[in-house]
mmCIF file of C-alpha atoms in Angstrom:
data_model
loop_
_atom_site.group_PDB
_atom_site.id
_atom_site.type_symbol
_atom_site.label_atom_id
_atom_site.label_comp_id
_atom_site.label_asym_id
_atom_site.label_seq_id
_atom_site.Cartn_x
_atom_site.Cartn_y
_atom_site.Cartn_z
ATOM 1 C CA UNK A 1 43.491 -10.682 -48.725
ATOM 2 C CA UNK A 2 40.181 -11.109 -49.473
ATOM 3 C CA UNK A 3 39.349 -8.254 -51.036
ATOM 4 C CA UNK A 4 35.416 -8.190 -51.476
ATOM 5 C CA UNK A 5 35.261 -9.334 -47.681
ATOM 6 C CA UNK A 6 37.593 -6.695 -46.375
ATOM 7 C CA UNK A 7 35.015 -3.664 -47.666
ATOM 8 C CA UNK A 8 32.203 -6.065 -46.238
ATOM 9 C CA UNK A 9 34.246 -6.293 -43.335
ATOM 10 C CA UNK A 10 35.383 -2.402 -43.385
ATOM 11 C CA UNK A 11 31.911 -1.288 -44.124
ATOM 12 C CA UNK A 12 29.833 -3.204 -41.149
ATOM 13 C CA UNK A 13 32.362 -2.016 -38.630
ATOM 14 C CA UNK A 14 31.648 1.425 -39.964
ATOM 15 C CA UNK A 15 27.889 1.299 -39.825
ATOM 16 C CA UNK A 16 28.181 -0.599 -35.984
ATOM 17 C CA UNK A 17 31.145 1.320 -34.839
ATOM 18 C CA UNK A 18 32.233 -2.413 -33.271
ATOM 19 C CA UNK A 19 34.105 -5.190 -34.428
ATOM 20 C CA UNK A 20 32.577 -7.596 -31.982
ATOM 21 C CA UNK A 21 29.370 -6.725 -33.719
ATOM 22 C CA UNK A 22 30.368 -6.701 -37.290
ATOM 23 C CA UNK A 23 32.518 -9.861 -36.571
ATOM 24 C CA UNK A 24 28.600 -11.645 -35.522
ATOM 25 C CA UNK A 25 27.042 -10.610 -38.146
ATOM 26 C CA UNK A 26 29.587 -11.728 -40.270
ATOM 27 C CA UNK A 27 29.706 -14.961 -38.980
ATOM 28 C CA UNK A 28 33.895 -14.552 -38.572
ATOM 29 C CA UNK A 29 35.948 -13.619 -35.205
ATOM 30 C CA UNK A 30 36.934 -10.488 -34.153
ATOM 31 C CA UNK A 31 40.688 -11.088 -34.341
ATOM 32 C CA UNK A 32 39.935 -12.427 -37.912
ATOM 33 C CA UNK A 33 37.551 -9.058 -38.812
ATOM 34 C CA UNK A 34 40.279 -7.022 -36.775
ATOM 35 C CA UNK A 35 43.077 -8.436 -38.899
ATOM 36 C CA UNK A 36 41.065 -7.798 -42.364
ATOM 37 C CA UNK A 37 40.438 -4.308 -41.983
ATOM 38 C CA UNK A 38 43.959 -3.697 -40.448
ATOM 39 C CA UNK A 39 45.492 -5.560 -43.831
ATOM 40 C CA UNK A 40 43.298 -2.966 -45.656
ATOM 41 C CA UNK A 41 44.242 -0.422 -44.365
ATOM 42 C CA UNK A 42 47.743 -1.315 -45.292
ATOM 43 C CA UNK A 43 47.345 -2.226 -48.696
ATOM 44 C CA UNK A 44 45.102 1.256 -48.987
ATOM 45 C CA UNK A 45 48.545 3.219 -47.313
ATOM 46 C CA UNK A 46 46.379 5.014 -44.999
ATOM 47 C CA UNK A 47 43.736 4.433 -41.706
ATOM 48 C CA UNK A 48 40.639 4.507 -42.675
ATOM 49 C CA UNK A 49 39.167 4.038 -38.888
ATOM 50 C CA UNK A 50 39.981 5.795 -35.591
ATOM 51 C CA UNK A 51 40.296 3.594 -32.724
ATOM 52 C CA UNK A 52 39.947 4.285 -29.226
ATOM 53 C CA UNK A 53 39.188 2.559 -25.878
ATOM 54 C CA UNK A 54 35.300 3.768 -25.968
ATOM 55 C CA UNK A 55 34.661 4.118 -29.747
ATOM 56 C CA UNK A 56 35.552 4.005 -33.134
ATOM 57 C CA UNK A 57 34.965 6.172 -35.855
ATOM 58 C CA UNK A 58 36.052 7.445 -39.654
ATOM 59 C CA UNK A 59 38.910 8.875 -40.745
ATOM 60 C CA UNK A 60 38.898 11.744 -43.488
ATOM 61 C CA UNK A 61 40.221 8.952 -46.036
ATOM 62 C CA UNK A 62 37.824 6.369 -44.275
ATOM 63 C CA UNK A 63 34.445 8.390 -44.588
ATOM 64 C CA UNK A 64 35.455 8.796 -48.436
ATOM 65 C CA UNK A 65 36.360 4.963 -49.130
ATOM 66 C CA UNK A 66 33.151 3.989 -47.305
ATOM 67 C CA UNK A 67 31.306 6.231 -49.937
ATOM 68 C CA UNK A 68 32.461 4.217 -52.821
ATOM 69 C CA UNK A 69 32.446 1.181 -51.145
ATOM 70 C CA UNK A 70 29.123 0.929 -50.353
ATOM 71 C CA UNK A 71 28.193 2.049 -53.790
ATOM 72 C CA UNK A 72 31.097 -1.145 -54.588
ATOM 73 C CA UNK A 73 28.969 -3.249 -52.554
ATOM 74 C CA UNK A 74 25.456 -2.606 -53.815
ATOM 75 C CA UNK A 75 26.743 -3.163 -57.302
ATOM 76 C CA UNK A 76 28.379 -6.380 -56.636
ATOM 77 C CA UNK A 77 25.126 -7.283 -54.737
ATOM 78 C CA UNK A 78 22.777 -6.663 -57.743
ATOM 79 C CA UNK A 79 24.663 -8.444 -60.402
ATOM 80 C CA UNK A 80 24.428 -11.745 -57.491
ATOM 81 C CA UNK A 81 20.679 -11.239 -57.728
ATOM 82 C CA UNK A 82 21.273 -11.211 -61.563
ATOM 83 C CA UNK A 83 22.877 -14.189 -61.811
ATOM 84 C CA UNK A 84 20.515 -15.695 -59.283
ATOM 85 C CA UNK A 85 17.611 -14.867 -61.169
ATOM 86 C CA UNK A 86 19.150 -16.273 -64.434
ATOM 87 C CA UNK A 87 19.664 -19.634 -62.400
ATOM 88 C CA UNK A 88 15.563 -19.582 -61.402
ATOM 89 C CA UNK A 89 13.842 -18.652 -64.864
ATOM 90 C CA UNK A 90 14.425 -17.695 -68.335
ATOM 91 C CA UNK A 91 15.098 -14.145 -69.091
ATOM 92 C CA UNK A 92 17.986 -12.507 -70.743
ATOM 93 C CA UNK A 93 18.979 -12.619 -73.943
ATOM 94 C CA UNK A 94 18.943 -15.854 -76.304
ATOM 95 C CA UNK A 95 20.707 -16.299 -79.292
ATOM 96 C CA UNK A 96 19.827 -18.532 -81.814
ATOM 97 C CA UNK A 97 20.062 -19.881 -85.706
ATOM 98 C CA UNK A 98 17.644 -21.635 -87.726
ATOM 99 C CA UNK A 99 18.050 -22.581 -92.072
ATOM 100 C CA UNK A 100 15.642 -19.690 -93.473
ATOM 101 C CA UNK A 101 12.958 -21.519 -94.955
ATOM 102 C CA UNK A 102 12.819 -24.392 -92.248
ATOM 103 C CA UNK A 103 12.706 -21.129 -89.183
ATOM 104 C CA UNK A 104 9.957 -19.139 -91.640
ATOM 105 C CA UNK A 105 7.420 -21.803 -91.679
ATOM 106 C CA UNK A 106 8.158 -23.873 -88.382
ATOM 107 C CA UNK A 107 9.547 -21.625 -86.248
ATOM 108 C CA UNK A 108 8.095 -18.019 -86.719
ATOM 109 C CA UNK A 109 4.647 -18.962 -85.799
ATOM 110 C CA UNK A 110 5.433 -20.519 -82.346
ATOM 111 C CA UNK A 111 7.396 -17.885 -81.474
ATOM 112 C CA UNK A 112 4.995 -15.017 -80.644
ATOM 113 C CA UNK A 113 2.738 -17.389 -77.970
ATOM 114 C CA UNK A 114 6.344 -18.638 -76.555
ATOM 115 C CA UNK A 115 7.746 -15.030 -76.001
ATOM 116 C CA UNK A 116 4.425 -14.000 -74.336
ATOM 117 C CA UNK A 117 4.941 -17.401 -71.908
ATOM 118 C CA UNK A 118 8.086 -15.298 -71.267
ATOM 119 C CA UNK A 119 8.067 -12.196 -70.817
ATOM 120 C CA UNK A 120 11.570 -11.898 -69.104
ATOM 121 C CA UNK A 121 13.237 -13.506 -72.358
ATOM 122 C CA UNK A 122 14.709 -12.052 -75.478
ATOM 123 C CA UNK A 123 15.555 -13.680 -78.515
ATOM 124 C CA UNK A 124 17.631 -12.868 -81.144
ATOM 125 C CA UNK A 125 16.736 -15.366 -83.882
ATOM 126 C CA UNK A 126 18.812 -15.518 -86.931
ATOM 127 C CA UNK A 127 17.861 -17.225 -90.282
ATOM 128 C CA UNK A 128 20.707 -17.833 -92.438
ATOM 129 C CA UNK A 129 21.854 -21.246 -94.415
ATOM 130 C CA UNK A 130 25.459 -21.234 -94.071
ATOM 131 C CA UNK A 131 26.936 -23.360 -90.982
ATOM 132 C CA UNK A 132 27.253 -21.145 -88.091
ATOM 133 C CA UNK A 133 29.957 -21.705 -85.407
ATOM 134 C CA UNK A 134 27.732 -21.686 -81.720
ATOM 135 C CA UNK A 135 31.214 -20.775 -79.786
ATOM 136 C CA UNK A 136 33.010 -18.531 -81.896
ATOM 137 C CA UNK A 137 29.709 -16.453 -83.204
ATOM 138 C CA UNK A 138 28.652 -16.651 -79.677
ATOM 139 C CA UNK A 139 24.981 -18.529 -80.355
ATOM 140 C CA UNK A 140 23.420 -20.350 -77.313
ATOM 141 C CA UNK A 141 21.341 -22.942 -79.766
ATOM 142 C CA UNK A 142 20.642 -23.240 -83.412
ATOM 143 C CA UNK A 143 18.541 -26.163 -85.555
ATOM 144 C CA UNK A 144 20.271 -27.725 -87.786
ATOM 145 C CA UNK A 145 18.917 -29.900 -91.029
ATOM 146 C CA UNK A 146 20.143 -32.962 -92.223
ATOM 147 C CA UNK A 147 23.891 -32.926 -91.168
ATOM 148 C CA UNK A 148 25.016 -35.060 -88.420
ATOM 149 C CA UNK A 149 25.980 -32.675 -84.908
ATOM 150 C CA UNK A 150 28.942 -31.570 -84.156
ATOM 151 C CA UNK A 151 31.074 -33.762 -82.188
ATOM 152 C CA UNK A 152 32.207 -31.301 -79.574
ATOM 153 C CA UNK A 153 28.330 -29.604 -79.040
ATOM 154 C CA UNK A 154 25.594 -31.072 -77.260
ATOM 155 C CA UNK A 155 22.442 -32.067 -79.519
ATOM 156 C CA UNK A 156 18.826 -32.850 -78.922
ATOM 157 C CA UNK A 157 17.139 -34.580 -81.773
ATOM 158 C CA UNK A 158 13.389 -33.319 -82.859
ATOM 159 C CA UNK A 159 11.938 -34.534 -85.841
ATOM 160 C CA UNK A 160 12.474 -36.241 -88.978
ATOM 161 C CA UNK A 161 11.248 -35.603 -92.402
ATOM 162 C CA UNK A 162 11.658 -37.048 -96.469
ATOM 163 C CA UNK A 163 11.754 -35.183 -99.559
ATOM 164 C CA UNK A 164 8.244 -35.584 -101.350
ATOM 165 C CA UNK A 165 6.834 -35.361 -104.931
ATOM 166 C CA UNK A 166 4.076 -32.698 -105.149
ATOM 167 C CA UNK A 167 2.138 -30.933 -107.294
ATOM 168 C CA UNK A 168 -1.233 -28.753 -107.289
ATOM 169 C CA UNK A 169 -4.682 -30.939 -108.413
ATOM 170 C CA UNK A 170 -5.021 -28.709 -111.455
ATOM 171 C CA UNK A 171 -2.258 -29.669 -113.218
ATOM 172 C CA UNK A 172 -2.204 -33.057 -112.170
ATOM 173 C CA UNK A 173 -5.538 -33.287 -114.129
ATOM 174 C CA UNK A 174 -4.319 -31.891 -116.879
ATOM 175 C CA UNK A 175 -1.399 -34.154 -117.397
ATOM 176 C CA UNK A 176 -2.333 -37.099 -115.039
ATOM 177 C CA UNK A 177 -1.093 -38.961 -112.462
ATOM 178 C CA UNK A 178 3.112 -40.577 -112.789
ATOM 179 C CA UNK A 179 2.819 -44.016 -111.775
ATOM 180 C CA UNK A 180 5.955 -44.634 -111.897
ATOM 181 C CA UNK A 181 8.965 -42.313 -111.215
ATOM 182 C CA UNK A 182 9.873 -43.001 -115.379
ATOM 183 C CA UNK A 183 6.755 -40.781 -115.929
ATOM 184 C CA UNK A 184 8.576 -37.408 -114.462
ATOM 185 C CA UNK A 185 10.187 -37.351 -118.017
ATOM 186 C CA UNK A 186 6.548 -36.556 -119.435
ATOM 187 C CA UNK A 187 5.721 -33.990 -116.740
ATOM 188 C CA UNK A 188 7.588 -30.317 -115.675
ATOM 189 C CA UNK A 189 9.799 -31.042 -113.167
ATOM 190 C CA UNK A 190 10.577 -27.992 -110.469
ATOM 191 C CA UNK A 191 14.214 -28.992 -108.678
ATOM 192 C CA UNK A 192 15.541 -28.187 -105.211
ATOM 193 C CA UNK A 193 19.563 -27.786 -106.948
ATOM 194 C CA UNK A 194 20.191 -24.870 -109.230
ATOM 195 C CA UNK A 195 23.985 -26.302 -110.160
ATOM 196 C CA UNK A 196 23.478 -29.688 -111.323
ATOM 197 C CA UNK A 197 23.504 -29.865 -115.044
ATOM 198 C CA UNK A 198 22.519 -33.568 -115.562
ATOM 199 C CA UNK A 199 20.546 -33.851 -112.310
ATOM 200 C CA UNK A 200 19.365 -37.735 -111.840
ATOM 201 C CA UNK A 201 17.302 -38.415 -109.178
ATOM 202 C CA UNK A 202 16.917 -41.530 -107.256
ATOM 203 C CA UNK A 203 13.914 -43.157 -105.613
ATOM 204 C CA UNK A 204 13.112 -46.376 -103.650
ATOM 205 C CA UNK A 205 10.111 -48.028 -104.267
ATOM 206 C CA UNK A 206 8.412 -51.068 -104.996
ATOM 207 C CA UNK A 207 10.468 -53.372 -106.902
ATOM 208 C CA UNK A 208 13.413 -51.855 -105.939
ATOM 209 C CA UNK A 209 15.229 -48.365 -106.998
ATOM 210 C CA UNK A 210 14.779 -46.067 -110.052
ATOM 211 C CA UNK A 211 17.006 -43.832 -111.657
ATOM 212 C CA UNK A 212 15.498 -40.759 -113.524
ATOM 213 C CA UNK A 213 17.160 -37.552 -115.590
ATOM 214 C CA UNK A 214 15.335 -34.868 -114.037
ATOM 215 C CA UNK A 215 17.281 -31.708 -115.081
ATOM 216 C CA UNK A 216 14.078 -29.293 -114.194
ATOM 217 C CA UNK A 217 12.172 -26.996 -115.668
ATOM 218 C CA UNK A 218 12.899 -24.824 -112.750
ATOM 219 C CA UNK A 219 15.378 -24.975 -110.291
ATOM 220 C CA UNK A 220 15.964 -22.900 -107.284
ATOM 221 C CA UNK A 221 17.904 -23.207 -104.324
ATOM 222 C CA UNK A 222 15.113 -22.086 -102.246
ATOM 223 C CA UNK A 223 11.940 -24.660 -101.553
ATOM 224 C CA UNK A 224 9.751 -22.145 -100.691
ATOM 225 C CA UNK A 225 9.636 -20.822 -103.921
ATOM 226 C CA UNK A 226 9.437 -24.481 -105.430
ATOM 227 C CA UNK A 227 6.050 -25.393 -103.273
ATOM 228 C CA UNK A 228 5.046 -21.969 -104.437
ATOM 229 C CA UNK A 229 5.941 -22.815 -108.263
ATOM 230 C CA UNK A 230 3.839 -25.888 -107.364
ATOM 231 C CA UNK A 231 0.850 -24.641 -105.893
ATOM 232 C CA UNK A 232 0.494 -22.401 -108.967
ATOM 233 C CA UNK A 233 0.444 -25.178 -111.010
ATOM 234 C CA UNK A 234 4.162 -25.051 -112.528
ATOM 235 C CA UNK A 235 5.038 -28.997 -112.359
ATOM 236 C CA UNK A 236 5.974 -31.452 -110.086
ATOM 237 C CA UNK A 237 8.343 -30.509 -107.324
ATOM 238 C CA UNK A 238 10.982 -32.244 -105.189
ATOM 239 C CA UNK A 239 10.565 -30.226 -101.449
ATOM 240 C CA UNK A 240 11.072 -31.340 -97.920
ATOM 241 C CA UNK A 241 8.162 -32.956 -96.162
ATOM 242 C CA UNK A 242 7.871 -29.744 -93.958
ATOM 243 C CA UNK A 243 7.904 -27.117 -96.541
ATOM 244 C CA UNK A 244 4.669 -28.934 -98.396
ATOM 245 C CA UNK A 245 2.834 -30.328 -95.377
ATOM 246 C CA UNK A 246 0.146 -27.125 -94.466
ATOM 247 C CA UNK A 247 -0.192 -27.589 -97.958
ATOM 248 C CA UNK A 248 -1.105 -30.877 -98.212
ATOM 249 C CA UNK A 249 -3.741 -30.771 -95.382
ATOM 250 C CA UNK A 250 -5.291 -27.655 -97.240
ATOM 251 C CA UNK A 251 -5.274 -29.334 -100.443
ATOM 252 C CA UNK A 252 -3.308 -27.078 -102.574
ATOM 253 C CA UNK A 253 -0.713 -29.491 -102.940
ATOM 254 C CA UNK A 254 -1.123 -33.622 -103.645
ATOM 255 C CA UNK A 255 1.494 -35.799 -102.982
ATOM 256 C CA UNK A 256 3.145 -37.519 -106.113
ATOM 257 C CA UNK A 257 4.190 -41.462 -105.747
ATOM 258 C CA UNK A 258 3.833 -41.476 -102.777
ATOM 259 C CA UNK A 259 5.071 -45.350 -102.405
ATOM 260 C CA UNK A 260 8.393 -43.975 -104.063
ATOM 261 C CA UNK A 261 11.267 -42.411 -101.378
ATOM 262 C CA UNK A 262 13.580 -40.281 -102.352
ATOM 263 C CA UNK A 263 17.266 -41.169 -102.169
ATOM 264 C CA UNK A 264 18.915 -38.247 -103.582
ATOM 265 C CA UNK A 265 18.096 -34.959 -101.325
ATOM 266 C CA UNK A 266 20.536 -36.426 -98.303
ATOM 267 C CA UNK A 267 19.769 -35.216 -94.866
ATOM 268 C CA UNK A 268 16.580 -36.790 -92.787
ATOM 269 C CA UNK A 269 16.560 -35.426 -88.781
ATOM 270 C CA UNK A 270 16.149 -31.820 -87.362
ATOM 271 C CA UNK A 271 18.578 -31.619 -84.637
ATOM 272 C CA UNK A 272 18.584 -28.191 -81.860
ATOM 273 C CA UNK A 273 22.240 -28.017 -81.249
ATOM 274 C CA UNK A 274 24.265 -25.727 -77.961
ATOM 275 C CA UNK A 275 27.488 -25.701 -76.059
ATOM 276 C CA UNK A 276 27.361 -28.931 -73.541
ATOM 277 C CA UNK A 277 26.885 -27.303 -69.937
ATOM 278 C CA UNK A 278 24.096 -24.781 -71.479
ATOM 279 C CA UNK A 279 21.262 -26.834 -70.843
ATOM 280 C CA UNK A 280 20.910 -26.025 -67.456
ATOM 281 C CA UNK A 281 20.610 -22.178 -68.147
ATOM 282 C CA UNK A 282 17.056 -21.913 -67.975
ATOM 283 C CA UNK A 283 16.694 -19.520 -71.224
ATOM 284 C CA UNK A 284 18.412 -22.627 -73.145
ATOM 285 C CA UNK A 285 16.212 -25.418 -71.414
ATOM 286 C CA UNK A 286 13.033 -23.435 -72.043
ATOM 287 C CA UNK A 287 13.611 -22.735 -76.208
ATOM 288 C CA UNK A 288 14.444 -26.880 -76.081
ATOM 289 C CA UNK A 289 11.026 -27.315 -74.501
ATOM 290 C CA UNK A 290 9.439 -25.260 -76.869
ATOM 291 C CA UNK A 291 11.488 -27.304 -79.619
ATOM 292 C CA UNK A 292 10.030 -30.379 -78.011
ATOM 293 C CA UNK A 293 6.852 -29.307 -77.913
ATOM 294 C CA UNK A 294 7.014 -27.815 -81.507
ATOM 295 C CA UNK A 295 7.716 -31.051 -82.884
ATOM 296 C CA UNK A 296 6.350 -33.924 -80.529
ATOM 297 C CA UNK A 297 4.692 -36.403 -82.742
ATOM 298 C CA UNK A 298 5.008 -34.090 -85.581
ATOM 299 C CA UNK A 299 7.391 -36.420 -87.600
ATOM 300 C CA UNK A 300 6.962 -35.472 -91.614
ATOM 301 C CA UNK A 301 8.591 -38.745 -92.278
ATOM 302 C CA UNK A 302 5.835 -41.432 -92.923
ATOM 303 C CA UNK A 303 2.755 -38.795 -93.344
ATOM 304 C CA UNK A 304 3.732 -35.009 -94.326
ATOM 305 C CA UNK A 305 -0.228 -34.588 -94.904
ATOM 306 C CA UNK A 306 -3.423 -36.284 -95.852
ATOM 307 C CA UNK A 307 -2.716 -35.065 -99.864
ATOM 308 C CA UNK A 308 -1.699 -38.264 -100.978
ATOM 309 C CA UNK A 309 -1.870 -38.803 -104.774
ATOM 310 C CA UNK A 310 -4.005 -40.538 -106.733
ATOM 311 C CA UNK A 311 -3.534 -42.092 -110.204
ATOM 312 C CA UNK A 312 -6.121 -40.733 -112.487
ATOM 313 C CA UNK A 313 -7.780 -42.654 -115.035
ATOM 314 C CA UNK A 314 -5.792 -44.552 -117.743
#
């Protein structure tokens, strides 16, 4: 037995007092309707209507199970709507992860506008480094930075970026211009990895690759805190693209051999990563807009800003 149709069925012979009524506005037979409410009234123990020739009416046991199951009803009918309304635009709640310095300074600022777009969505963004699990920590979508997805999740790929050379003007005039990536042992050098020892970084440029000690006069695991070394004129740092490019277009920052790429700071793409099947929850589809929108054309890869270095004299 059906046993969401029997109370339908139980409850519109109670408010019609007919099964050849209820049975039409089911859409079903009376025999079928008949044989519903008779079933459920067998697997309740007890008659819930009282049947005669010229009407029908409630039993004691019948007027209180209609009670509840109209209450039963209305319930089940407002979490369809829910759903329904999930299925037709974003709202409810979305859970997401973002690396903390990468969701600070790319993601925080869209968000506000977005969430006003809206107004029927909530987000619950979390900013942590480690790896997080989407299925077991129950996350809808996260961004992950430089490691390749997940084979068993769905992911969208949105930008790309390199790890740049940068320093602020003033003390680039005070100790000049590297030419080539030899010079960093002359200059302060502020590094992205607090447990390398004998750090040597590697760079691709013309005539070929270079190899340089670069220990650091600094290091920090956090590149917020290295463009912020930088811009106060503590060395020459080695940051992602992103982290430097505002800036770079303000001109707090200049770009350092800027012909020379990086080869030893692995990881390149920005992917947004979810559970395959997700996409078409609206809530999911409308943060990978935003992601799309966030980052079309906004590729950190060729031009992070317009502060490119230039060699001073001699």
């Amino acid at each position: 037995m059906d046993q969401f149709f029997a109370m339908r069925a139980f409850e519109k012979v109670a408010e019609l007092k007919s099964f050849t009524a209820a049975a039409e506005t089911l859409g079903t037979t009376k025999g079928n309707l008949s044989r519903t409410v008779k079933a459920l009234e067998d697997s309740l123990g007890t008659a819930l209507l009282r049947r005669t020739t010229r009407r029908i009416g409630l039993t004691e046991a019948g007027l209180v199970y209609r009670e509840r199951c109209a209450r039963a009803l209305e319930e089940a009918e407002a979490a369809a709507r829910a759903v329904r309304n999930l299925k037709a635009e974003p709202r409810g709640r979305l859970r997401m992860s973002a690396p903390v310095n990468f969701g600070r300074l790319t993601l925080a600022p869209a968000l506000p506008a977005f969430l006003l777009r809206v107004p029927e969505l909530r987000i619950d963004l979390v900013l942590t480094n480690r790896f997080v699990d989407l299925v077991e920590e129950g996350f809808d979508l996260c961004v992950r930075i430089g490691v390749r997805p997940v084979p068993h999740l769905a992911a969208k790929r949105l930008a790309e970026f390199r790890w740049i050379l940068c320093a602020a003007p003033s003390y680039l005039a005070a100790t000049g211009y590297p030419r080539h990536p030899r010079d960093l042992a002359m200059h302060r050098i502020l590094s992205p990895d607090p447990n390398l020892e004998h750090e040597v970084w590697r760079f691709q440029g013309p005539g070929g690759e270079a190899r340089v000690p670069a220990g650091g006069h600094f290091r920090t695991n956090n590149v917020e805190v290295l463009a912020e070394a930088a811009r106060a004129g503590a060395g020459i740092a080695l940051v992602p693209s992103y982290t430097a490019a505002a800036s770079l277009r303000e001109g707090t920052l200049r770009e350092v051999l800027p012909d020379w790429r990086s080869l030893s700071s692995t990881g390149d793409r920005i992917w947004a990563e979810f559970v395959p099947g997700r996409r078409s929850l609206p809530k999911v589809r409308a943060m990978l807009d935003l992601l799309g929108e966030l980052f079309s054309g906004s590729s950190w890869m060729d031009d992070p800003g317009t502060g490119k270095g230039e060699p001073g004299p001699g």
